[in-house]
Amino acid sequence: MGRHSLPDDYGAGAADPRARARRRTVAIATVLVLTVAAGTAAAVRGGLLSFGSSCRDHAVRLKIAASPDVAPALRAAADEARTKNITSDGHCLDIHVTARDAYQVTEALLSGRKSDIQAWVPDADLWVRRVTAEARATQLTRAGNVASSPVAVAVVPTAAQALGWPDKTYTWTELAGAPLRDDRLKLGTADPARSATGLLALTRLTSATAQVKGGDTRGAAMAKALSQRTADSDSQVLKTLPRSGAGQGDPKRNEALILSEQAAFTHNASAGSDQKLDLFYPKDGSPRLDYPFTLVDQPRLSTDESRAALRFMTLLEQPEGTRILQKHGFRIDDEDASDTVVTAAGGRSPQPYQEPAPEPASEKALQESLGTWTITVQSARITTVVDASASMSEAVPGSGRSRMDVTKASLLQALATFTPDDEIGLWDFSTELDADRDYRVLVPTGRLGDRRGGGTQRDRLSAAFSALEPVRGGATGLYDTTLAAYQAATASYVKGKFNALVILTDGVNQDPGSISRSTLLTRLRKLADPQRPVPLIMIAVGPEAHQREAERIAGATGGSGHQVDDPAQIHSVILKAIVEAGSRR
C-alpha cells in the first residue's frame, strides 16, 4: 500500500464497549496527527484483526520500553499479534517489549541522546510531561492511554481489620496519619522521586494537609515518617511486607503500603492466604496511573514503524487486548471498574473503588511535592542571598506590592516547607550596603530547630525575611557577592545533607569596581567540587533580569539558572531547582 493509505482493515470489526472512555478520544486525535504526518487526510477508528501467511518475511520490528507492571501484559499482546499474524499494511508486527523503570527512561530521554526504542509506555503521564517540558529532550508523541489503575493503600489483613476494613473509609491524611497516631502500624511507599505511585500519593497528601491549620508542619511530619520506610521501587516496597507466618509487629516490616490496585492484584495472585492484602480506597479520591502510549522521536521513525506502533496500540483496545489487560489486573475504563479485578486486588464494597479519579495533579503541585520530599529526605543546608538594590522597590504589576514585598512573602512560604533538621541562612546584597562590601550576613546558616536566646533559628529567619528592605540608591553588586557567598557555602559544606546556595536578583551586575564575569566563572569552576557538591541556584526576578546570565553563572557550579516574571513564583522555582539538583547527585 502507498504512503497515503491507512493500515489494514481500519474501520472493520466492533470495539469493546468498555473502551468508550477518554482513551479512544485521545487515540483518535493522535491518529489524525500521525496520518497527517504520513500524508494521509482521513480520520480513522476501529478494529485491527488482519491476517496473512507471508507477512513475516517483511515484518515491522519495534522495540517498546514499558513500565515493569504493564510490560507482561504488553508482551502477551505482542505474542498474540505474532500468533495471529496481525498485520499493518501487509507487514506482520514483530514487537519486543522491555521492562524498564519509568524514571530511568525519563533520564535517558532528557539527555536528548538517540534512543534505541520506538515507543514507550510509562505508568503515568507525569513522566511524559517531564520530558516534553525540556526543549533539548528527545521528542515524544502521545498516542493514547492503554490502561489505568488507581493508587490506594494496601494493608495486611490483621492491620486492615483493626482499621475497620472494609466498612470504614478514610481520607488520605487519615490513612497516612495512622502511623503517627499508632506506632504499631508501619506505612511504606516507593520513593516519590522514582515512583509515580509514590509521587501521586504524596501530592494528594500535601495538597490535603495544606487545607488545614498547621498543614505545613503536619505534611512535613508525614513525609518524614514515609521517608524512613521508603523503597527504591514499587516492586521493592512489596518486599518490606511481613513474611509468611512471621514478621508481624517487626519494626522493620511494613503492615501497609501505598500501592496501585494493579500491584496489589499481582501480589495477591501469588500470595498465600495470610499474605493477601486488603485495599483501602481513600474517600477523597484515588489518583490514577494512566499508562500513556508514546512514540519516541517520531520524526525519525519510518511510516511503517509509526503506523505499526499505532496498530499495536489499537490492538489493546480490542476485545482480546482488553481481556489480556484485565487478566493482568488493569482497568480498561475509569468509569466502569471491573469487580473481578477489584476483588482480586483486595477491594470490596463499601470501599469507594468506583469513585471517579480526581483531577490530575498540576505540574506545579507535583514539583512542589517532590521538592518538599527531597528536602525532607535529605535534609538541606541552604544559604539564601537576596538582592536588596533599589529596583526591588518597584511594583509588581497587578499586585499593589513591591518586588521585595512579594519576594519576602514567597521566601516565608518556602521556609515553612523546611524541617527543624534543615540548615538555612540569609544574606542580602547591594552597592552602598556595608562600606566597601556589596553584601552582609543577616542570619548565619544554622539548623532551624536550634534555640538561642528567646527563639529558634526559624524564628530569627522569619524576622529577617520580614525585615528585608531595598537600599535607596543601591545597585546590583552581583559578581562579588556571588563569589563570596559561594566561597562560604563550599567552605562550610556538610556531608550527608543537600548543600546549595540560592541567589535571587532582579538585575545584572552594576558594580563597576567588581571582578569581571570571566574571573567569576573561572573562580567558581575552581571552587566547585563534584565530591562535595554545592549547586548554585540563581533566580532572575523580573523583566530586567537575565536568565541566560543566571544560567551561565550557576552552570559553572553544576547548578541551574531560572527566570520568573513574578516574585510569587520563587517558592515553586526553588523547589523545582532543588529537585533537579538532587536528581543529579
Coordinates of C-alpha atoms in Angstrom, one line a residue:
M1 CA 0.0 0.0 0.0
G2 CA 1.2 3.5 -0.7
R3 CA 2.2 6.2 1.8
H4 CA -1.2 7.8 1.6
S5 CA -3.2 4.6 2.6
L6 CA -4.3 3.6 6.0
P7 CA -3.2 0.5 8.0
D8 CA -5.1 -2.7 7.1
D9 CA -8.8 -3.1 7.9
Y10 CA -9.2 0.1 10.0
G11 CA -12.9 0.5 10.4
A12 CA -13.5 -3.2 10.4
G13 CA -14.7 -5.0 13.5
A14 CA -16.6 -3.8 16.6
A15 CA -14.7 -2.3 19.5
D16 CA -15.2 -3.4 23.1
P17 CA -17.9 -1.2 24.6
R18 CA -15.8 -0.7 27.7
A19 CA -13.2 1.1 25.5
R20 CA -15.5 4.1 25.1
A21 CA -13.7 6.3 27.6
R22 CA -11.1 9.1 27.1
R23 CA -8.5 6.6 25.7
R24 CA -10.4 6.3 22.5
T25 CA -10.8 10.1 22.1
V26 CA -7.1 10.6 22.7
A27 CA -6.2 7.8 20.3
I28 CA -8.4 9.1 17.5
A29 CA -6.9 12.6 17.9
T30 CA -3.5 11.0 17.7
V31 CA -4.4 9.0 14.6
L32 CA -5.2 12.4 13.0
V33 CA -1.8 13.7 13.9
L34 CA 0.0 10.7 12.7
T35 CA -1.9 10.2 9.5
V36 CA -1.3 13.9 8.6
A37 CA 2.4 13.4 9.3
A38 CA 2.3 10.4 6.9
G39 CA 0.4 12.5 4.3
T40 CA -3.0 11.0 5.0
A41 CA -6.1 13.2 5.0
A42 CA -8.6 10.8 6.7
A43 CA -9.6 10.2 10.3
V44 CA -10.0 6.6 11.3
R45 CA -11.2 4.4 14.1
G46 CA -12.0 0.7 14.9
G47 CA -10.5 -2.8 15.0
L48 CA -7.4 -4.3 13.6
L49 CA -7.5 -8.1 13.2
S50 CA -5.9 -8.7 9.9
F51 CA -4.2 -12.0 8.9
G52 CA -1.6 -13.1 6.4
S53 CA 0.7 -16.1 5.9
S54 CA 3.7 -14.5 4.1
C55 CA 3.9 -11.2 6.1
R56 CA 6.7 -12.5 8.4
D57 CA 9.2 -12.0 5.6
H58 CA 8.6 -8.3 5.8
A59 CA 7.7 -7.8 9.5
V60 CA 7.9 -4.4 11.1
R61 CA 10.1 -4.7 14.1
L62 CA 9.5 -2.4 17.0
K63 CA 11.2 -2.0 20.4
I64 CA 8.9 -0.8 23.2
A65 CA 10.1 0.1 26.7
A66 CA 7.4 -0.3 29.3
S67 CA 6.9 0.2 33.0
P68 CA 7.6 -3.2 34.7
D69 CA 4.0 -3.6 35.8
V70 CA 2.5 -3.3 32.4
A71 CA 5.3 -5.0 30.4
P72 CA 4.0 -8.5 30.9
A73 CA 0.6 -7.6 29.5
L74 CA 2.2 -5.9 26.5
R75 CA 4.3 -8.9 25.9
A76 CA 1.2 -11.1 25.9
A77 CA -0.4 -8.8 23.4
A78 CA 2.7 -8.8 21.2
D79 CA 2.7 -12.7 21.3
E80 CA -1.0 -12.6 20.3
A81 CA -0.2 -10.4 17.4
R82 CA 2.6 -12.7 16.2
T83 CA 0.5 -15.9 16.7
K84 CA -2.4 -14.5 14.7
N85 CA -0.3 -12.8 12.1
I86 CA -1.8 -9.4 12.7
T87 CA -0.5 -7.1 10.1
S88 CA 0.0 -3.4 9.4
D89 CA -0.1 -2.5 5.7
G90 CA 0.6 -6.2 4.9
H91 CA 3.5 -6.4 7.3
C92 CA 3.5 -8.6 10.4
L93 CA 4.1 -6.9 13.8
D94 CA 7.3 -8.1 15.5
I95 CA 7.0 -6.3 18.8
H96 CA 9.7 -6.7 21.5
V97 CA 8.8 -5.3 25.0
T98 CA 11.5 -4.5 27.6
A99 CA 10.6 -3.7 31.2
R100 CA 12.3 -0.5 32.3
D101 CA 11.5 1.7 35.2
A102 CA 10.0 5.0 34.0
Y103 CA 12.4 7.2 35.9
Q104 CA 15.3 5.5 34.1
V105 CA 13.8 6.0 30.7
T106 CA 13.0 9.6 31.6
E107 CA 16.6 10.3 32.5
A108 CA 17.7 8.9 29.2
L109 CA 15.2 10.8 27.1
L110 CA 16.0 14.1 29.0
S111 CA 19.6 13.7 27.8
G112 CA 18.4 14.1 24.2
R113 CA 20.6 11.2 23.0
K114 CA 19.4 9.0 20.2
S115 CA 17.1 6.3 21.6
D116 CA 17.1 2.6 20.9
I117 CA 13.3 2.3 21.3
Q118 CA 10.5 3.3 19.0
A119 CA 7.7 3.5 21.7
W120 CA 7.4 3.9 25.4
V121 CA 4.6 3.1 27.8
P122 CA 5.4 4.5 31.3
D123 CA 3.0 4.0 34.2
A124 CA 1.9 7.7 34.3
D125 CA 1.7 10.8 32.1
L126 CA 3.8 12.8 34.6
W127 CA 6.9 11.2 33.1
V128 CA 5.9 12.2 29.6
R129 CA 5.2 15.8 30.8
R130 CA 8.6 15.9 32.5
V131 CA 10.3 15.0 29.2
T132 CA 8.2 17.2 26.9
A133 CA 8.8 20.2 29.1
E134 CA 12.5 20.2 28.2
A135 CA 13.4 21.6 24.8
R136 CA 16.6 19.6 24.4
A137 CA 15.0 16.2 25.3
T138 CA 14.0 13.5 22.8
Q139 CA 10.7 14.3 21.2
L140 CA 7.7 12.3 22.4
T141 CA 4.3 12.0 20.6
R142 CA 1.3 10.9 22.7
A143 CA -0.9 8.2 21.1
G144 CA -3.5 7.4 23.7
N145 CA -3.7 5.6 27.0
V146 CA -3.7 1.8 27.2
A147 CA -5.0 1.2 30.7
S148 CA -5.4 2.7 34.2
S149 CA -5.0 1.7 37.8
P150 CA -6.0 3.7 41.0
V151 CA -3.4 4.4 43.7
A152 CA -4.6 3.2 47.1
V153 CA -3.4 1.9 50.5
A154 CA -2.9 -1.9 50.8
V155 CA -2.9 -3.3 54.3
V156 CA -2.1 -6.8 55.7
P157 CA -5.4 -8.5 57.0
T158 CA -4.7 -8.1 60.7
A159 CA -4.0 -4.4 60.4
A160 CA -6.9 -3.9 58.0
Q161 CA -9.3 -5.5 60.4
A162 CA -8.0 -3.2 63.2
L163 CA -8.6 -0.2 60.9
G164 CA -12.2 -1.4 60.2
W165 CA -11.8 -2.6 56.6
P166 CA -13.9 -2.8 54.5
D167 CA -16.7 -0.8 56.2
K168 CA -14.7 2.2 57.5
T169 CA -13.4 4.7 55.0
Y170 CA -10.6 7.1 55.4
T171 CA -9.1 10.2 53.7
W172 CA -5.5 10.2 52.5
T173 CA -4.4 12.3 55.5
E174 CA -6.2 9.9 57.9
L175 CA -4.6 6.8 56.4
A176 CA -1.1 8.4 56.3
G177 CA -1.6 9.8 59.8
A178 CA -2.4 6.4 61.3
P179 CA 1.3 5.6 61.8
L180 CA 1.8 8.9 63.6
R181 CA -1.1 8.0 66.0
D182 CA -0.2 4.4 66.4
D183 CA 3.4 3.4 66.2
R184 CA 2.4 -0.3 65.6
L185 CA 1.2 0.4 62.1
K186 CA 4.0 1.0 59.6
L187 CA 3.2 2.6 56.3
G188 CA 5.7 2.2 53.4
T189 CA 6.0 3.7 49.9
A190 CA 8.1 3.6 46.9
D191 CA 10.4 6.6 46.5
P192 CA 8.4 9.5 45.0
A193 CA 11.5 10.6 43.1
R194 CA 11.4 7.3 41.3
S195 CA 7.8 6.1 41.5
A196 CA 4.7 7.7 40.0
T197 CA 2.6 5.8 42.6
G198 CA 4.6 7.4 45.4
L199 CA 4.6 10.8 43.9
L200 CA 0.9 10.9 43.1
A201 CA 0.0 9.8 46.7
L202 CA 2.4 12.3 48.2
T203 CA 0.9 15.1 46.1
R204 CA -2.6 14.1 47.3
L205 CA -1.3 14.1 50.9
T206 CA 0.4 17.5 50.7
S207 CA -2.5 19.2 48.9
A208 CA -4.9 17.8 51.5
T209 CA -2.8 18.8 54.5
A210 CA -2.3 22.3 53.1
Q211 CA -6.0 23.0 53.5
V212 CA -5.9 22.7 57.3
K213 CA -4.3 24.9 60.0
G214 CA -0.8 23.8 60.7
G215 CA -0.8 21.8 57.5
D216 CA 2.7 22.5 56.5
T217 CA 4.1 21.1 59.8
R218 CA 1.8 18.1 59.6
G219 CA 2.6 17.4 56.0
A220 CA 6.4 17.6 56.7
A221 CA 5.9 15.1 59.6
M222 CA 4.0 12.7 57.3
A223 CA 6.7 13.0 54.7
K224 CA 9.4 12.4 57.2
A225 CA 7.6 9.3 58.5
L226 CA 7.2 8.0 55.0
S227 CA 10.8 8.7 54.1
Q228 CA 12.0 6.5 56.8
R229 CA 10.1 3.5 55.3
T230 CA 10.8 4.1 51.6
A231 CA 11.9 1.5 49.0
D232 CA 13.5 2.3 45.6
S233 CA 10.6 1.0 43.5
D234 CA 7.1 -0.4 43.6
S235 CA 8.4 -4.0 43.4
Q236 CA 10.9 -3.4 46.2
V237 CA 8.4 -1.9 48.6
L238 CA 6.4 -5.1 48.4
K239 CA 9.4 -7.0 49.8
T240 CA 9.0 -4.9 53.0
L241 CA 5.8 -6.7 54.0
P242 CA 5.9 -9.3 56.8
R243 CA 7.0 -12.7 55.7
S244 CA 4.5 -15.6 55.8
G245 CA 3.9 -16.8 59.4
A246 CA 6.4 -14.3 60.8
G247 CA 7.3 -10.6 60.9
Q248 CA 4.0 -9.3 62.4
G249 CA 5.0 -6.5 64.6
D250 CA 8.5 -6.4 63.3
P251 CA 9.5 -2.7 63.3
K252 CA 11.5 -3.3 60.1
R253 CA 8.4 -4.5 58.3
N254 CA 5.5 -2.5 56.8
E255 CA 1.9 -3.5 57.5
A256 CA 0.6 -1.0 55.0
L257 CA 1.8 0.1 51.6
I258 CA 0.9 2.8 49.1
L259 CA 0.3 0.7 46.0
S260 CA -1.6 0.7 42.8
E261 CA -4.6 -1.5 42.5
Q262 CA -2.8 -3.5 39.8
A263 CA 0.3 -4.0 42.1
A264 CA -2.0 -5.4 44.8
F265 CA -3.7 -7.6 42.3
T266 CA -0.4 -9.1 41.1
H267 CA 0.8 -9.6 44.7
N268 CA -2.4 -11.3 45.8
A269 CA -2.4 -13.6 42.8
S270 CA 0.7 -15.4 44.1
A271 CA 0.4 -14.7 47.9
G272 CA -0.7 -17.2 50.5
S273 CA -3.9 -16.7 52.3
D274 CA -2.2 -15.0 55.2
Q275 CA -0.2 -12.7 52.9
K276 CA -3.0 -11.3 50.7
L277 CA -3.6 -7.6 51.0
D278 CA -6.8 -5.7 51.7
L279 CA -7.2 -2.4 49.9
F280 CA -8.4 1.0 51.2
Y281 CA -9.5 3.4 48.6
P282 CA -9.3 6.9 50.1
K283 CA -12.7 8.6 50.0
D284 CA -11.2 11.9 48.9
G285 CA -10.1 10.4 45.6
S286 CA -7.6 7.9 44.3
P287 CA -5.2 9.3 41.7
R288 CA -4.7 7.1 38.6
L289 CA -1.7 5.6 36.8
D290 CA -2.8 6.1 33.2
Y291 CA -0.2 4.3 31.1
P292 CA 0.3 6.6 28.1
F293 CA 1.5 5.1 24.8
T294 CA 4.0 7.4 23.2
L295 CA 6.1 7.3 20.1
V296 CA 9.8 8.1 20.7
D297 CA 11.4 10.6 18.3
Q298 CA 8.5 10.2 15.8
P299 CA 10.2 12.2 13.0
R300 CA 13.0 9.6 12.7
L301 CA 10.5 6.7 12.5
S302 CA 9.6 5.3 9.2
T303 CA 6.0 5.5 8.1
D304 CA 5.7 1.7 8.6
E305 CA 7.1 2.0 12.1
S306 CA 4.7 4.8 13.1
R307 CA 1.7 3.0 11.7
A308 CA 2.7 -0.3 13.2
A309 CA 3.1 1.2 16.6
L310 CA -0.4 2.8 16.3
R311 CA -1.8 -0.6 15.1
F312 CA -0.4 -2.3 18.1
M313 CA -1.8 0.3 20.5
T314 CA -5.2 -0.1 18.9
L315 CA -5.0 -3.9 19.3
L316 CA -5.0 -3.2 23.1
E317 CA -8.5 -1.7 22.7
Q318 CA -10.0 -4.7 21.0
P319 CA -11.7 -7.5 23.0
E320 CA -8.7 -9.7 23.1
G321 CA -6.4 -6.8 24.1
T322 CA -8.8 -5.7 26.9
R323 CA -9.0 -9.3 28.1
I324 CA -5.2 -9.5 28.4
L325 CA -5.0 -6.2 30.3
Q326 CA -7.8 -7.2 32.7
K327 CA -6.2 -10.6 33.2
H328 CA -3.1 -8.7 34.4
G329 CA -5.1 -6.5 36.8
F330 CA -5.6 -3.3 34.9
R331 CA -8.7 -1.2 34.4
I332 CA -9.9 -0.6 30.9
D333 CA -12.4 2.2 31.6
D334 CA -12.1 4.6 34.5
E335 CA -15.9 4.8 34.6
D336 CA -16.5 1.1 35.0
A337 CA -14.2 -0.7 37.4
S338 CA -14.2 -4.5 37.0
D339 CA -15.4 -6.1 40.2
T340 CA -13.3 -9.1 39.4
V341 CA -10.1 -7.0 39.3
V342 CA -11.1 -5.0 42.4
T343 CA -11.9 -8.1 44.4
A344 CA -8.7 -9.9 43.4
A345 CA -6.7 -6.7 44.4
G346 CA -8.3 -6.8 47.9
G347 CA -11.0 -4.2 47.4
R348 CA -14.6 -4.6 48.5
S349 CA -17.7 -2.5 48.9
P350 CA -18.3 -0.2 50.7
Q351 CA -14.8 0.9 49.9
P352 CA -15.2 3.7 47.3
Y353 CA -13.4 1.9 44.4
Q354 CA -16.0 3.1 41.9
E355 CA -15.4 6.8 42.7
P356 CA -14.1 8.8 39.7
A357 CA -10.5 9.9 39.7
P358 CA -9.7 13.4 41.0
E359 CA -8.4 16.0 38.6
P360 CA -4.8 15.1 37.6
A361 CA -2.3 17.0 39.7
S362 CA -0.8 20.0 38.1
E363 CA 2.9 20.1 37.2
K364 CA 3.3 22.8 39.8
A365 CA 1.8 20.7 42.5
L366 CA 3.9 17.7 41.5
Q367 CA 7.1 19.7 41.6
E368 CA 6.3 21.3 44.9
S369 CA 5.6 17.9 46.5
L370 CA 8.8 16.4 45.0
G371 CA 10.8 19.4 46.2
T372 CA 9.4 19.1 49.7
W373 CA 10.2 15.4 49.7
T374 CA 13.7 16.0 48.5
I375 CA 14.3 18.4 51.4
T376 CA 12.6 16.2 53.9
V377 CA 14.5 13.0 53.0
Q378 CA 18.0 14.5 52.5
S379 CA 17.9 17.4 54.9
A380 CA 19.2 20.6 53.4
R381 CA 21.9 23.2 54.1
I382 CA 21.0 26.3 52.1
T383 CA 22.2 29.9 52.2
T384 CA 19.8 32.3 50.6
V385 CA 21.1 35.6 49.2
V386 CA 18.6 38.3 48.3
D387 CA 19.1 41.3 46.1
A388 CA 18.4 44.5 48.1
S389 CA 19.1 47.0 45.3
A390 CA 16.8 50.0 44.8
S391 CA 15.0 48.4 41.9
M392 CA 13.5 45.8 44.3
S393 CA 11.2 48.6 45.5
E394 CA 9.4 48.7 42.1
A395 CA 5.8 47.5 42.0
V396 CA 4.8 44.0 40.7
P397 CA 2.1 44.7 38.1
G398 CA -1.4 43.9 39.3
S399 CA -0.3 43.1 42.9
G400 CA -0.1 46.5 44.6
R401 CA 3.1 45.4 46.2
S402 CA 6.8 45.8 45.6
R403 CA 9.1 43.2 44.3
M404 CA 10.7 43.0 47.7
D405 CA 7.4 42.6 49.4
V406 CA 6.4 39.7 47.2
T407 CA 9.8 38.1 47.4
K408 CA 9.6 38.2 51.2
A409 CA 6.2 36.5 51.2
S410 CA 7.5 33.8 48.8
L411 CA 10.6 33.2 51.0
L412 CA 8.5 32.8 54.1
Q413 CA 6.3 30.3 52.2
A414 CA 9.4 28.4 51.2
L415 CA 10.7 28.5 54.8
A416 CA 7.6 26.7 56.0
T417 CA 8.5 23.6 53.9
F418 CA 11.8 23.0 55.7
T419 CA 12.1 20.8 58.8
P420 CA 13.9 21.5 62.1
D421 CA 16.9 19.5 60.9
D422 CA 17.4 21.7 57.8
E423 CA 20.1 24.4 57.9
I424 CA 19.1 27.8 56.4
G425 CA 20.9 31.2 56.4
L426 CA 20.3 34.6 54.9
W427 CA 22.5 37.3 53.2
D428 CA 21.4 40.4 51.4
F429 CA 23.4 42.5 48.8
S430 CA 23.6 45.8 47.1
T431 CA 26.1 48.5 46.5
E432 CA 26.2 51.1 49.2
L433 CA 25.3 48.4 51.7
D434 CA 28.3 47.7 54.0
A435 CA 31.2 50.1 53.4
D436 CA 33.3 48.6 50.6
R437 CA 31.4 45.3 50.5
D438 CA 28.3 44.7 48.5
Y439 CA 26.9 42.0 50.9
R440 CA 26.3 41.2 54.5
V441 CA 25.3 38.2 56.5
L442 CA 22.0 38.8 58.2
V443 CA 21.5 35.3 59.7
P444 CA 24.4 32.8 59.7
T445 CA 23.4 29.4 58.2
G446 CA 22.2 27.1 61.0
R447 CA 19.8 24.4 62.0
L448 CA 16.2 25.6 62.0
G449 CA 15.4 23.8 65.2
D450 CA 18.3 25.2 67.2
R451 CA 17.4 27.6 70.0
R452 CA 19.5 30.6 71.0
G453 CA 18.2 33.3 73.3
G454 CA 14.5 33.7 73.1
G455 CA 13.8 31.8 69.9
T456 CA 14.8 29.3 67.2
Q457 CA 16.8 29.7 64.0
R458 CA 13.4 29.6 62.2
D459 CA 12.2 32.5 64.3
R460 CA 15.3 34.5 63.5
L461 CA 15.0 33.8 59.8
S462 CA 11.3 34.7 59.7
A463 CA 12.0 38.0 61.4
A464 CA 15.0 38.7 59.0
F465 CA 12.9 37.8 55.9
S466 CA 10.2 40.2 57.0
A467 CA 12.6 43.0 57.7
L468 CA 14.3 42.9 54.3
E469 CA 14.2 46.4 52.6
P470 CA 15.6 47.8 49.4
V471 CA 18.6 50.1 49.8
R472 CA 17.9 53.6 48.5
G473 CA 20.3 54.3 45.6
G474 CA 21.8 50.8 45.8
A475 CA 22.8 49.0 42.6
T476 CA 23.2 45.2 42.0
G477 CA 26.6 44.1 43.2
L478 CA 26.2 40.6 41.8
Y479 CA 29.6 39.3 41.0
D480 CA 31.5 40.0 44.2
T481 CA 28.5 38.8 46.2
T482 CA 28.2 35.5 44.3
L483 CA 31.9 34.7 44.7
A484 CA 31.9 35.5 48.4
A485 CA 28.7 33.5 49.1
Y486 CA 29.9 30.5 47.1
Q487 CA 33.2 30.5 48.9
A488 CA 31.4 30.5 52.2
A489 CA 29.0 27.8 51.1
T490 CA 31.7 25.4 49.9
A491 CA 33.9 26.1 52.9
S492 CA 31.1 25.1 55.3
Y493 CA 29.9 22.0 53.3
V494 CA 28.2 19.4 55.5
K495 CA 28.4 15.8 54.3
G496 CA 25.1 13.9 54.1
K497 CA 23.0 17.0 53.5
F498 CA 21.8 18.7 50.3
N499 CA 24.1 21.7 50.2
A500 CA 23.1 24.6 48.0
L501 CA 23.4 28.4 47.5
V502 CA 20.3 30.3 46.3
I503 CA 20.7 33.8 44.9
L504 CA 17.8 36.0 44.0
T505 CA 18.4 39.0 41.8
D506 CA 16.3 41.4 39.7
G507 CA 19.2 42.7 37.6
V508 CA 22.7 42.2 36.1
N509 CA 25.9 43.3 37.8
Q510 CA 26.0 47.1 38.2
D511 CA 29.2 47.4 40.3
P512 CA 32.0 48.8 38.1
G513 CA 34.6 48.0 40.7
S514 CA 33.8 44.4 41.0
I515 CA 35.5 41.4 39.4
S516 CA 34.7 40.6 35.8
R517 CA 32.3 37.9 34.8
S518 CA 35.0 35.8 33.3
T519 CA 37.0 36.0 36.5
L520 CA 33.9 35.0 38.5
L521 CA 33.2 32.0 36.3
T522 CA 36.8 30.8 36.4
R523 CA 36.9 31.0 40.2
L524 CA 33.5 29.3 40.6
R525 CA 34.7 26.4 38.5
K526 CA 37.8 26.0 40.7
L527 CA 35.7 26.1 43.8
A528 CA 33.1 23.5 42.6
D529 CA 34.0 20.0 43.7
P530 CA 31.9 17.0 42.4
Q531 CA 32.8 15.1 45.6
R532 CA 31.4 17.9 47.8
P533 CA 28.6 19.4 45.5
V534 CA 27.2 22.8 46.3
P535 CA 25.0 23.7 43.3
L536 CA 24.3 27.4 42.9
I537 CA 20.6 28.1 42.2
M538 CA 20.3 31.6 40.7
I539 CA 16.8 33.0 40.2
A540 CA 16.5 36.1 37.9
V541 CA 13.4 38.0 39.2
G542 CA 11.5 40.5 37.0
P543 CA 11.7 41.7 33.3
E544 CA 15.1 43.4 33.7
A545 CA 16.8 40.2 35.0
H546 CA 18.6 38.0 32.5
Q547 CA 18.0 34.2 32.6
R548 CA 21.0 33.5 30.3
E549 CA 23.3 35.3 32.7
A550 CA 21.8 33.3 35.6
E551 CA 22.2 30.1 33.7
R552 CA 25.8 30.8 32.8
I553 CA 26.9 31.7 36.3
A554 CA 25.0 28.9 38.0
G555 CA 26.2 26.4 35.4
A556 CA 29.8 26.9 36.4
T557 CA 29.0 25.2 39.7
G558 CA 26.8 22.4 38.3
G559 CA 23.7 24.4 39.4
S560 CA 20.9 26.0 37.4
G561 CA 19.6 29.4 36.4
H562 CA 15.9 30.3 36.3
Q563 CA 13.8 33.4 35.4
V564 CA 10.5 34.4 37.0
D565 CA 8.4 37.4 36.0
D566 CA 6.5 37.4 39.3
P567 CA 8.4 37.0 42.6
A568 CA 5.4 34.9 43.8
Q569 CA 6.8 32.1 41.7
I570 CA 10.1 32.0 43.7
H571 CA 8.8 29.3 46.1
S572 CA 7.9 26.9 43.3
V573 CA 11.1 27.6 41.3
I574 CA 13.3 26.9 44.4
L575 CA 11.6 23.6 45.0
K576 CA 11.9 22.7 41.3
A577 CA 15.6 23.6 41.2
I578 CA 16.3 21.5 44.4
V579 CA 14.6 18.5 42.7
E580 CA 16.8 18.9 39.6
A581 CA 20.0 19.4 41.6
G582 CA 19.1 16.5 43.9
S583 CA 18.5 14.1 40.9
R584 CA 22.0 14.9 39.5
R585 CA 23.7 13.8 42.7

